[in-house]
Amino acid sequence: NDRQSEMDRCDSHRVSKLVLMDREFYHKKEWFEEMCEILFKIKERQTTIRLEVFLGFVHFISCFYCLAVVPAQLSAAGYNRSNTVVAIAICSGVGSIFCGIFANLPFVLAPPTVVSIFLSVFLQQYNYGPAQGNIAVIISGISLLLFWYRPFGVFIGRLIPLPIQVGTAIGIGLLTTLAGCTEISLVVKGSYNVLKMGVITPQVCISFFGVFLICVAINYHIKGSFCLGIIVSSLIWWTYSNSFPDSIVSMPYVDTFTTAVDKNSEIPLLTADLIFLYLLYLNGIVTTLSKGAGLNREDNSLPRGRWIFVMCGLLTMLSGFISSAPILVSPESSASIKAGAKTGLSTVVCGFFFLLSLFFSPLLENVPSAGSSPVLIMIGVILFQNVSRLDWKNTNDAAPAFIILFFIPFTYSIIQGVVIGYIVYLTINLFSGDLFDNSRELLKEYVPWFDGVFERVLLTLPVISKQHQLSMIHKQQEQDSQTIADPP
């Protein structure tokens, strides 16, 4: 019934959109208010145009840091920093506007820092450049379109259990913090150990001043705390080193990628890694943001939620074509959502601000490491909060999660840590009986006819199924009680 009513509303919404095609509509005195109501359902979601426009600006200052941090990370892998700034501004601006208009969701589309760091690190490990990275980004964007079919996306999401999610999130957070510390040489390669602490330089002091500033801003719920940390730390460093940018504004220019790629490259592995990160990232962040905005249906699904995968897939493909990072839902959208953003109007406003930042690429490409590293360190702090989602006293869940969060930062490889974690998780759950029980529940939901076959398999392996063990114990107890009640 909920879905049927949603379909009826969509039909009436399509009819009302036809009014926007009439020229006489724009001769009305309050045409803008009526247009916003038709496109964004302002009154239905109990908000106002003025509030949504203001929260669109809050969206931008909360996500602004990606224009400085992501190009700095990708430049280490050979990406042109100026080109990346312009490409991110284009993709984030266009993506946010489209997401606001077509999906009517307060979700900003921008490149996640953790995914960009992984892309940069992978390319550096295999001595690759932007050409290989761009092809992997384009292919992964095409693959992301497959998850437009909601049951398929839900099924794949259920194959990623909570310990794998938590371990990966914390491991990526540690990897991000390590990247921020190595960027300012606070952590360096050791002679007799893997890593050691570097020298405390003015750059390190300025960076940690930025960290403290971001922490205080978050504590007082100041919007755009990451943006504030970047601006203040960069200004201090530019003043100290007398290295202010030569120019602030210029005409934007973006280049496309080349296709000169070695046939024996590791592009399939990189593509698989990126797709796994997309699923892990989107399944978690979209659910969290939609609950915060109060947009979920009774079955916890999100109206027009499939458009998220479509938009992210298309914009990620565009990003690969113009040599940039994957475009997904930005977690910083939560700042405006907590303040009351409920419609796509706020996202559209944020998209226009992203497009306006196209002309400030000379300023953004010269953000120093002292300005970007505080953000990387604080992202690790925020991702480490996932530790509370898991019961660490339960060894079945704690062991695989710890293995993953340990291996990711020390091997600089997300996929290696996840693979080892999956092996540990499956092995433990195989002998504890949870693996067969969980598999049976999953198959019963998606392949009902297979339940009878699965039952026969369990009967041949009575020691493995926990439910079968419990049923056997219950039957034995009944036989024992019957024997005591009716002695021979």
Short mmCIF file of C-alpha atoms in Angstrom, two decimals:
data_model
loop_
_atom_site.label_atom_id
_atom_site.label_comp_id
_atom_site.label_asym_id
_atom_site.label_seq_id
_atom_site.Cartn_x
_atom_site.Cartn_y
_atom_site.Cartn_z
CA ASN A 1 0.00 0.00 0.00
CA ASP A 2 2.87 2.34 0.82
CA ARG A 3 4.49 1.70 -2.56
CA GLN A 4 1.15 2.09 -4.37
CA SER A 5 0.54 5.45 -2.77
CA GLU A 6 4.09 6.45 -3.69
CA MET A 7 3.42 5.47 -7.32
CA ASP A 8 0.19 7.50 -7.32
CA ARG A 9 2.06 10.52 -5.99
CA CYS A 10 4.72 10.06 -8.69
CA ASP A 11 2.03 10.00 -11.40
CA SER A 12 0.47 13.20 -10.13
CA HIS A 13 3.94 14.70 -9.83
CA ARG A 14 4.64 13.94 -13.50
CA VAL A 15 1.39 15.63 -14.50
CA SER A 16 2.21 18.72 -12.44
CA LYS A 17 5.68 18.91 -14.03
CA LEU A 18 4.05 19.36 -17.42
CA VAL A 19 2.85 22.75 -16.19
CA LEU A 20 6.47 23.91 -16.13
CA MET A 21 6.60 23.50 -19.92
CA ASP A 22 3.97 26.20 -20.38
CA ARG A 23 5.39 29.71 -20.95
CA GLU A 24 2.40 31.37 -19.32
CA PHE A 25 3.31 29.67 -16.05
CA TYR A 26 6.31 32.00 -15.66
CA HIS A 27 4.15 35.11 -16.04
CA LYS A 28 2.59 34.43 -12.66
CA LYS A 29 3.61 36.53 -9.71
CA GLU A 30 4.63 33.58 -7.53
CA TRP A 31 5.95 31.32 -10.27
CA PHE A 32 9.17 30.54 -8.40
CA GLU A 33 7.37 29.34 -5.26
CA GLU A 34 5.03 27.17 -7.32
CA MET A 35 7.93 25.74 -9.33
CA CYS A 36 9.80 24.81 -6.12
CA GLU A 37 6.65 23.17 -4.78
CA ILE A 38 6.22 21.10 -7.93
CA LEU A 39 9.87 20.03 -8.11
CA PHE A 40 10.78 19.66 -4.44
CA LYS A 41 7.48 19.24 -2.50
CA ILE A 42 8.41 21.97 -0.03
CA LYS A 43 5.12 22.00 1.90
CA GLU A 44 4.70 18.23 1.88
CA ARG A 45 8.07 17.80 3.59
CA GLN A 46 7.31 20.62 6.04
CA THR A 47 10.14 22.99 5.21
CA THR A 48 10.58 26.40 3.54
CA ILE A 49 12.40 27.69 0.47
CA ARG A 50 14.48 30.14 2.50
CA LEU A 51 15.65 27.40 4.88
CA GLU A 52 16.52 25.02 2.04
CA VAL A 53 18.56 27.71 0.24
CA PHE A 54 20.48 28.51 3.42
CA LEU A 55 21.13 24.83 4.08
CA GLY A 56 22.39 24.50 0.51
CA PHE A 57 25.15 26.93 1.44
CA VAL A 58 25.80 24.85 4.58
CA HIS A 59 26.05 21.81 2.30
CA PHE A 60 28.76 23.54 0.28
CA ILE A 61 30.95 24.76 3.14
CA SER A 62 30.71 21.28 4.69
CA CYS A 63 31.84 19.54 1.47
CA PHE A 64 34.17 22.28 0.22
CA TYR A 65 37.29 20.60 1.57
CA CYS A 66 37.16 17.89 -1.13
CA LEU A 67 38.19 20.52 -3.70
CA ALA A 68 41.49 20.92 -1.86
CA VAL A 69 42.17 17.50 -0.31
CA VAL A 70 41.29 15.10 -3.15
CA PRO A 71 43.44 16.84 -5.85
CA ALA A 72 46.37 16.87 -3.42
CA GLN A 73 46.06 13.10 -2.89
CA LEU A 74 45.65 12.25 -6.57
CA SER A 75 48.59 14.46 -7.57
CA ALA A 76 50.88 11.97 -5.83
CA ALA A 77 49.78 9.40 -8.45
CA GLY A 78 50.50 11.70 -11.38
CA TYR A 79 47.17 13.52 -11.78
CA ASN A 80 47.26 17.15 -12.85
CA ARG A 81 46.21 19.04 -9.73
CA SER A 82 44.62 21.99 -11.50
CA ASN A 83 42.70 19.72 -13.86
CA THR A 84 41.45 17.61 -10.95
CA VAL A 85 40.12 20.67 -9.10
CA VAL A 86 38.11 21.74 -12.16
CA ALA A 87 36.91 18.18 -12.84
CA ILE A 88 35.70 17.72 -9.25
CA ALA A 89 33.88 21.05 -9.33
CA ILE A 90 32.14 20.13 -12.61
CA CYS A 91 31.13 16.60 -11.55
CA SER A 92 30.07 17.60 -8.04
CA GLY A 93 28.11 20.59 -9.30
CA VAL A 94 26.32 18.76 -12.10
CA GLY A 95 25.76 15.65 -9.98
CA SER A 96 24.31 17.56 -7.02
CA ILE A 97 21.96 19.55 -9.28
CA PHE A 98 20.73 16.41 -11.04
CA CYS A 99 20.33 14.54 -7.73
CA GLY A 100 18.28 17.41 -6.34
CA ILE A 101 16.00 17.73 -9.37
CA PHE A 102 15.47 14.08 -10.32
CA ALA A 103 15.71 12.37 -6.92
CA ASN A 104 14.63 15.28 -4.67
CA LEU A 105 17.03 14.14 -1.98
CA PRO A 106 19.27 16.35 0.22
CA PHE A 107 22.36 14.31 -0.70
CA VAL A 108 25.40 16.08 -2.13
CA LEU A 109 27.41 14.13 -4.71
CA ALA A 110 31.17 14.63 -4.32
CA PRO A 111 34.35 12.49 -4.31
CA PRO A 112 34.82 10.74 -0.93
CA THR A 113 38.29 11.33 0.47
CA VAL A 114 38.78 7.71 1.57
CA VAL A 115 38.05 6.33 -1.91
CA SER A 116 40.37 8.89 -3.50
CA ILE A 117 43.18 7.99 -1.11
CA PHE A 118 42.75 4.31 -1.92
CA LEU A 119 42.85 5.06 -5.67
CA SER A 120 46.02 7.13 -5.28
CA VAL A 121 47.76 4.55 -3.07
CA PHE A 122 46.89 1.66 -5.42
CA LEU A 123 48.25 3.50 -8.45
CA GLN A 124 51.46 4.37 -6.61
CA GLN A 125 51.97 0.79 -5.39
CA TYR A 126 51.85 -0.61 -8.93
CA ASN A 127 53.68 2.37 -10.46
CA TYR A 128 50.64 3.32 -12.55
CA GLY A 129 49.32 6.71 -13.59
CA PRO A 130 46.08 8.52 -14.35
CA ALA A 131 45.41 6.47 -17.51
CA GLN A 132 44.93 3.23 -15.57
CA GLY A 133 43.03 5.01 -12.81
CA ASN A 134 40.62 6.67 -15.23
CA ILE A 135 39.76 3.42 -17.00
CA ALA A 136 39.09 1.68 -13.67
CA VAL A 137 36.89 4.59 -12.55
CA ILE A 138 34.86 4.49 -15.80
CA ILE A 139 34.34 0.71 -15.66
CA SER A 140 33.40 0.84 -11.98
CA GLY A 141 30.89 3.61 -12.77
CA ILE A 142 29.28 1.44 -15.44
CA SER A 143 29.10 -1.45 -12.94
CA LEU A 144 27.48 0.83 -10.38
CA LEU A 145 24.54 1.33 -12.74
CA LEU A 146 23.63 -2.34 -12.26
CA PHE A 147 22.60 -1.61 -8.69
CA TRP A 148 19.76 0.53 -9.99
CA TYR A 149 17.75 -2.70 -9.62
CA ARG A 150 17.02 -2.52 -5.89
CA PRO A 151 16.68 -6.28 -5.08
CA PHE A 152 20.10 -6.91 -6.62
CA GLY A 153 21.66 -4.11 -4.59
CA VAL A 154 20.00 -5.33 -1.38
CA PHE A 155 21.18 -8.90 -2.03
CA ILE A 156 24.79 -7.80 -2.59
CA GLY A 157 24.60 -5.60 0.51
CA ARG A 158 23.53 -8.57 2.63
CA LEU A 159 26.65 -10.43 1.55
CA ILE A 160 28.73 -7.87 3.47
CA PRO A 161 28.20 -8.75 7.17
CA LEU A 162 28.57 -6.25 9.99
CA PRO A 163 32.10 -7.34 11.10
CA ILE A 164 33.38 -6.80 7.55
CA GLN A 165 31.70 -3.39 7.39
CA VAL A 166 33.07 -2.24 10.74
CA GLY A 167 36.59 -3.59 10.19
CA THR A 168 36.81 -2.01 6.73
CA ALA A 169 35.52 1.38 7.91
CA ILE A 170 37.98 1.53 10.81
CA GLY A 171 40.84 0.23 8.66
CA ILE A 172 40.17 2.88 6.01
CA GLY A 173 40.07 5.50 8.76
CA LEU A 174 43.49 4.41 10.05
CA LEU A 175 44.83 4.40 6.49
CA THR A 176 43.51 7.93 5.94
CA THR A 177 45.11 9.19 9.15
CA LEU A 178 48.38 7.52 8.19
CA ALA A 179 48.22 9.29 4.81
CA GLY A 180 47.72 12.62 6.57
CA CYS A 181 50.66 12.03 8.92
CA THR A 182 53.04 10.92 6.16
CA GLU A 183 52.02 13.97 4.09
CA ILE A 184 53.60 16.27 6.71
CA SER A 185 56.45 13.79 7.52
CA LEU A 186 55.17 13.21 11.06
CA VAL A 187 55.37 9.47 10.32
CA VAL A 188 58.36 8.29 8.25
CA LYS A 189 59.95 5.00 7.23
CA GLY A 190 62.09 3.53 9.99
CA SER A 191 65.51 1.91 9.80
CA TYR A 192 64.92 -0.94 12.27
CA ASN A 193 61.13 -0.79 12.36
CA VAL A 194 58.39 -0.29 9.79
CA LEU A 195 57.51 3.26 10.79
CA LYS A 196 58.86 5.84 13.17
CA MET A 197 57.97 9.34 14.28
CA GLY A 198 59.42 12.16 12.24
CA VAL A 199 60.78 15.54 13.33
CA ILE A 200 58.40 18.09 14.84
CA THR A 201 58.56 20.87 12.26
CA PRO A 202 56.55 24.11 11.92
CA GLN A 203 54.47 22.31 9.29
CA VAL A 204 53.53 19.63 11.85
CA CYS A 205 52.65 22.26 14.46
CA ILE A 206 50.43 24.17 12.03
CA SER A 207 48.72 20.96 10.96
CA PHE A 208 47.90 19.94 14.52
CA PHE A 209 46.66 23.43 15.23
CA GLY A 210 44.24 22.75 12.38
CA VAL A 211 43.25 19.44 14.01
CA PHE A 212 42.56 21.17 17.33
CA LEU A 213 40.56 23.87 15.54
CA ILE A 214 38.39 21.29 13.76
CA CYS A 215 37.80 19.42 17.05
CA VAL A 216 36.69 22.61 18.83
CA ALA A 217 34.45 23.57 15.89
CA ILE A 218 32.80 20.13 15.91
CA ASN A 219 32.35 20.33 19.68
CA TYR A 220 30.45 23.63 19.32
CA HIS A 221 28.48 22.30 16.30
CA ILE A 222 29.95 24.91 13.93
CA LYS A 223 28.99 24.18 10.32
CA GLY A 224 31.87 23.66 7.90
CA SER A 225 34.45 22.74 10.53
CA PHE A 226 36.66 20.99 7.97
CA CYS A 227 36.49 24.03 5.70
CA LEU A 228 37.46 26.26 8.62
CA GLY A 229 40.46 24.06 9.45
CA ILE A 230 41.72 24.13 5.85
CA ILE A 231 41.36 27.92 5.51
CA VAL A 232 43.04 28.85 8.81
CA SER A 233 45.89 26.32 8.52
CA SER A 234 46.57 27.31 4.90
CA LEU A 235 46.65 31.02 5.74
CA ILE A 236 49.08 30.41 8.61
CA TRP A 237 51.38 28.31 6.41
CA TRP A 238 51.29 30.78 3.52
CA THR A 239 52.17 33.57 5.98
CA TYR A 240 54.98 31.58 7.60
CA SER A 241 56.55 30.39 4.33
CA ASN A 242 55.67 33.53 2.32
CA SER A 243 54.19 31.33 -0.43
CA PHE A 244 50.82 32.88 -1.20
CA PRO A 245 49.29 31.82 -4.55
CA ASP A 246 50.20 34.05 -7.48
CA SER A 247 46.58 34.21 -8.65
CA ILE A 248 43.16 33.44 -7.21
CA VAL A 249 40.80 33.41 -10.20
CA SER A 250 41.22 31.98 -13.70
CA MET A 251 39.16 30.57 -16.55
CA PRO A 252 38.50 26.84 -15.98
CA TYR A 253 40.00 24.27 -18.30
CA VAL A 254 39.67 20.50 -18.15
CA ASP A 255 41.45 17.79 -20.12
CA THR A 256 40.35 14.26 -21.04
CA PHE A 257 42.25 11.06 -20.33
CA THR A 258 44.42 8.99 -22.67
CA THR A 259 43.99 5.28 -23.33
CA ALA A 260 47.65 4.21 -23.45
CA VAL A 261 47.44 1.29 -20.99
CA ASP A 262 49.57 -1.82 -20.56
CA LYS A 263 47.61 -5.00 -21.33
CA ASN A 264 49.12 -6.74 -18.29
CA SER A 265 47.96 -4.02 -15.89
CA GLU A 266 46.01 -4.59 -12.67
CA ILE A 267 42.95 -2.65 -13.85
CA PRO A 268 40.50 -5.55 -13.15
CA LEU A 269 41.76 -5.78 -9.56
CA LEU A 270 41.50 -2.01 -9.07
CA THR A 271 37.99 -2.01 -10.57
CA ALA A 272 36.85 -4.81 -8.24
CA ASP A 273 38.29 -2.94 -5.25
CA LEU A 274 36.48 0.25 -6.21
CA ILE A 275 33.13 -1.52 -6.70
CA PHE A 276 33.44 -3.15 -3.26
CA LEU A 277 34.18 0.25 -1.70
CA TYR A 278 31.20 1.81 -3.49
CA LEU A 279 28.82 -0.83 -2.13
CA LEU A 280 30.24 -0.68 1.37
CA TYR A 281 30.16 3.11 1.32
CA LEU A 282 26.74 3.71 -0.26
CA ASN A 283 24.89 1.02 1.71
CA GLY A 284 25.99 2.63 4.95
CA ILE A 285 25.87 6.34 4.16
CA VAL A 286 22.57 6.40 2.24
CA THR A 287 20.74 4.53 5.02
CA THR A 288 22.18 6.85 7.69
CA LEU A 289 21.37 10.05 5.81
CA SER A 290 17.84 9.00 4.81
CA LYS A 291 17.01 8.09 8.41
CA GLY A 292 18.38 11.44 9.57
CA ALA A 293 16.19 13.28 7.07
CA GLY A 294 13.13 11.16 7.95
CA LEU A 295 12.55 10.12 4.34
CA ASN A 296 12.41 6.33 4.75
CA ARG A 297 9.28 4.35 3.95
CA GLU A 298 7.79 1.85 6.40
CA ASP A 299 9.96 -0.93 4.91
CA ASN A 300 13.07 1.26 5.40
CA SER A 301 13.43 1.81 1.64
CA LEU A 302 14.17 5.28 0.31
CA PRO A 303 11.81 7.01 -2.18
CA ARG A 304 13.68 7.36 -5.49
CA GLY A 305 16.65 5.71 -3.80
CA ARG A 306 17.59 3.89 -7.01
CA TRP A 307 18.38 7.28 -8.55
CA ILE A 308 21.34 7.50 -6.16
CA PHE A 309 23.06 4.57 -7.87
CA VAL A 310 22.16 5.93 -11.31
CA MET A 311 23.54 9.40 -10.55
CA CYS A 312 26.68 8.08 -8.86
CA GLY A 313 27.32 5.68 -11.75
CA LEU A 314 26.87 8.31 -14.47
CA LEU A 315 28.88 10.99 -12.65
CA THR A 316 31.66 8.51 -11.83
CA MET A 317 31.89 7.69 -15.54
CA LEU A 318 32.05 11.40 -16.37
CA SER A 319 34.69 11.88 -13.69
CA GLY A 320 36.83 9.15 -15.23
CA PHE A 321 36.54 10.75 -18.68
CA ILE A 322 37.87 14.08 -17.40
CA SER A 323 40.50 12.49 -15.14
CA SER A 324 39.18 12.75 -11.60
CA ALA A 325 38.05 10.66 -8.62
CA PRO A 326 34.82 8.61 -8.25
CA ILE A 327 31.71 10.62 -7.37
CA LEU A 328 29.50 9.24 -4.57
CA VAL A 329 27.22 10.59 -1.85
CA SER A 330 29.15 12.89 0.48
CA PRO A 331 28.91 12.01 4.20
CA GLU A 332 29.14 15.74 4.99
CA SER A 333 25.54 16.00 3.77
CA SER A 334 24.64 15.04 7.33
CA ALA A 335 25.51 18.57 8.53
CA SER A 336 22.63 20.14 6.61
CA ILE A 337 20.31 17.19 7.19
CA LYS A 338 20.76 17.56 10.95
CA ALA A 339 19.96 21.27 10.54
CA GLY A 340 16.71 20.44 8.71
CA ALA A 341 17.43 19.88 4.99
CA LYS A 342 14.69 17.67 3.56
CA THR A 343 14.47 18.36 -0.17
CA GLY A 344 16.65 18.46 -3.26
CA LEU A 345 16.51 22.26 -3.36
CA SER A 346 19.38 22.44 -0.86
CA THR A 347 21.38 20.07 -3.05
CA VAL A 348 20.73 22.17 -6.17
CA VAL A 349 21.96 25.30 -4.38
CA CYS A 350 25.10 23.44 -3.30
CA GLY A 351 25.64 22.31 -6.90
CA PHE A 352 25.60 25.91 -8.14
CA PHE A 353 28.22 26.84 -5.54
CA PHE A 354 30.40 23.97 -6.78
CA LEU A 355 30.11 25.28 -10.34
CA LEU A 356 31.01 28.76 -9.12
CA SER A 357 34.20 27.38 -7.53
CA LEU A 358 35.40 26.43 -11.03
CA PHE A 359 36.91 29.89 -11.36
CA PHE A 360 38.96 29.59 -8.14
CA SER A 361 41.12 26.63 -9.18
CA PRO A 362 44.47 28.54 -8.78
CA LEU A 363 43.67 29.07 -5.11
CA LEU A 364 42.42 25.54 -4.45
CA GLU A 365 45.31 23.77 -6.18
CA ASN A 366 47.82 25.59 -3.97
CA VAL A 367 46.41 24.45 -0.63
CA PRO A 368 49.48 23.22 1.30
CA SER A 369 49.90 19.91 3.11
CA ALA A 370 49.61 21.80 6.38
CA GLY A 371 46.05 22.70 5.33
CA SER A 372 44.90 19.33 3.94
CA SER A 373 46.47 16.93 6.47
CA PRO A 374 44.25 18.05 9.43
CA VAL A 375 41.20 16.96 7.44
CA LEU A 376 42.71 13.53 6.70
CA ILE A 377 43.55 13.00 10.38
CA MET A 378 40.03 14.00 11.48
CA ILE A 379 38.40 11.74 8.89
CA GLY A 380 40.22 8.86 10.57
CA VAL A 381 38.84 9.98 13.93
CA ILE A 382 35.28 10.07 12.59
CA LEU A 383 35.54 6.67 10.86
CA PHE A 384 36.93 5.14 14.07
CA GLN A 385 33.55 5.84 15.69
CA ASN A 386 32.28 2.74 13.88
CA VAL A 387 33.93 0.72 16.65
CA SER A 388 30.76 1.17 18.74
CA ARG A 389 28.65 -0.74 16.19
CA LEU A 390 30.22 -4.09 17.08
CA ASP A 391 30.08 -6.27 20.19
CA TRP A 392 33.80 -6.82 20.75
CA LYS A 393 33.12 -9.43 23.42
CA ASN A 394 31.74 -11.68 20.69
CA THR A 395 34.86 -13.32 19.27
CA ASN A 396 33.03 -14.54 16.16
CA ASP A 397 32.56 -10.92 15.08
CA ALA A 398 35.53 -9.28 16.77
CA ALA A 399 38.25 -11.49 15.26
CA PRO A 400 37.53 -10.84 11.54
CA ALA A 401 36.89 -7.14 12.19
CA PHE A 402 40.22 -6.76 14.01
CA ILE A 403 42.09 -8.68 11.31
CA ILE A 404 40.75 -6.29 8.66
CA LEU A 405 41.42 -3.06 10.55
CA PHE A 406 44.96 -4.34 11.32
CA PHE A 407 45.91 -5.40 7.79
CA ILE A 408 44.50 -2.43 5.83
CA PRO A 409 46.84 0.29 7.19
CA PHE A 410 49.90 -1.98 7.50
CA THR A 411 49.63 -3.45 4.00
CA TYR A 412 48.26 -0.25 2.41
CA SER A 413 45.72 -2.49 0.71
CA ILE A 414 42.01 -2.54 1.43
CA ILE A 415 41.24 -5.62 -0.65
CA GLN A 416 43.95 -7.76 1.00
CA GLY A 417 42.66 -6.90 4.46
CA VAL A 418 39.05 -7.59 3.43
CA VAL A 419 39.93 -10.95 1.81
CA ILE A 420 41.79 -12.13 4.92
CA GLY A 421 38.91 -10.91 7.08
CA TYR A 422 36.37 -12.81 4.97
CA ILE A 423 38.43 -16.00 5.27
CA VAL A 424 38.57 -15.67 9.06
CA TYR A 425 34.86 -14.80 9.24
CA LEU A 426 33.74 -17.74 7.10
CA THR A 427 36.01 -20.21 8.90
CA ILE A 428 34.83 -19.21 12.37
CA ASN A 429 31.16 -19.19 11.37
CA LEU A 430 31.51 -22.52 9.57
CA PHE A 431 32.50 -24.37 12.74
CA SER A 432 30.21 -22.37 15.02
CA GLY A 433 27.17 -23.21 12.86
CA ASP A 434 26.21 -19.61 12.04
CA LEU A 435 27.36 -19.86 8.42
CA PHE A 436 24.86 -22.54 7.41
CA ASP A 437 22.03 -20.96 9.37
CA ASN A 438 22.59 -17.52 7.86
CA SER A 439 22.98 -19.00 4.38
CA ARG A 440 19.74 -20.90 4.81
CA GLU A 441 17.85 -17.73 5.78
CA LEU A 442 19.29 -15.89 2.79
CA LEU A 443 18.45 -18.68 0.35
CA LYS A 444 14.97 -19.09 1.80
CA GLU A 445 14.28 -15.44 1.03
CA TYR A 446 15.69 -15.34 -2.51
CA VAL A 447 15.46 -19.00 -3.63
CA PRO A 448 12.55 -20.56 -1.70
CA TRP A 449 12.57 -23.86 -3.62
CA PHE A 450 16.15 -24.50 -2.54
CA ASP A 451 15.24 -24.72 1.14
CA GLY A 452 14.31 -28.42 0.86
CA VAL A 453 17.64 -29.26 -0.75
CA PHE A 454 19.46 -27.26 1.89
CA GLU A 455 17.61 -29.16 4.63
CA ARG A 456 18.87 -32.47 3.26
CA VAL A 457 22.43 -31.10 3.25
CA LEU A 458 22.07 -30.10 6.89
CA LEU A 459 20.83 -33.58 7.80
CA THR A 460 24.06 -35.01 6.39
CA LEU A 461 26.09 -32.47 8.42
CA PRO A 462 24.34 -32.42 11.77
CA VAL A 463 27.39 -31.13 13.62
CA ILE A 464 27.60 -27.92 11.59
CA SER A 465 24.09 -26.48 11.79
CA LYS A 466 23.48 -24.73 15.09
CA GLN A 467 19.71 -24.93 14.71
CA HIS A 468 19.98 -28.65 14.02
CA GLN A 469 22.14 -29.06 17.14
CA LEU A 470 19.58 -27.22 19.25
CA SER A 471 16.73 -29.30 17.80
CA MET A 472 18.62 -32.54 18.59
CA ILE A 473 19.28 -31.36 22.16
CA HIS A 474 15.60 -30.46 22.55
CA LYS A 475 14.54 -33.91 21.27
CA GLN A 476 17.00 -35.61 23.64
CA GLN A 477 15.64 -33.62 26.59
CA GLU A 478 12.08 -34.62 25.65
CA GLN A 479 13.12 -38.29 25.49
CA ASP A 480 14.85 -38.02 28.87
CA SER A 481 11.81 -36.41 30.49
CA GLN A 482 9.55 -39.05 28.94
CA THR A 483 11.80 -41.80 30.29
CA ILE A 484 11.64 -40.32 33.81
CA ALA A 485 7.86 -39.90 33.62
CA ASP A 486 7.29 -43.49 32.34
CA PRO A 487 9.94 -45.75 33.93
CA PRO A 488 10.15 -49.33 32.54
#
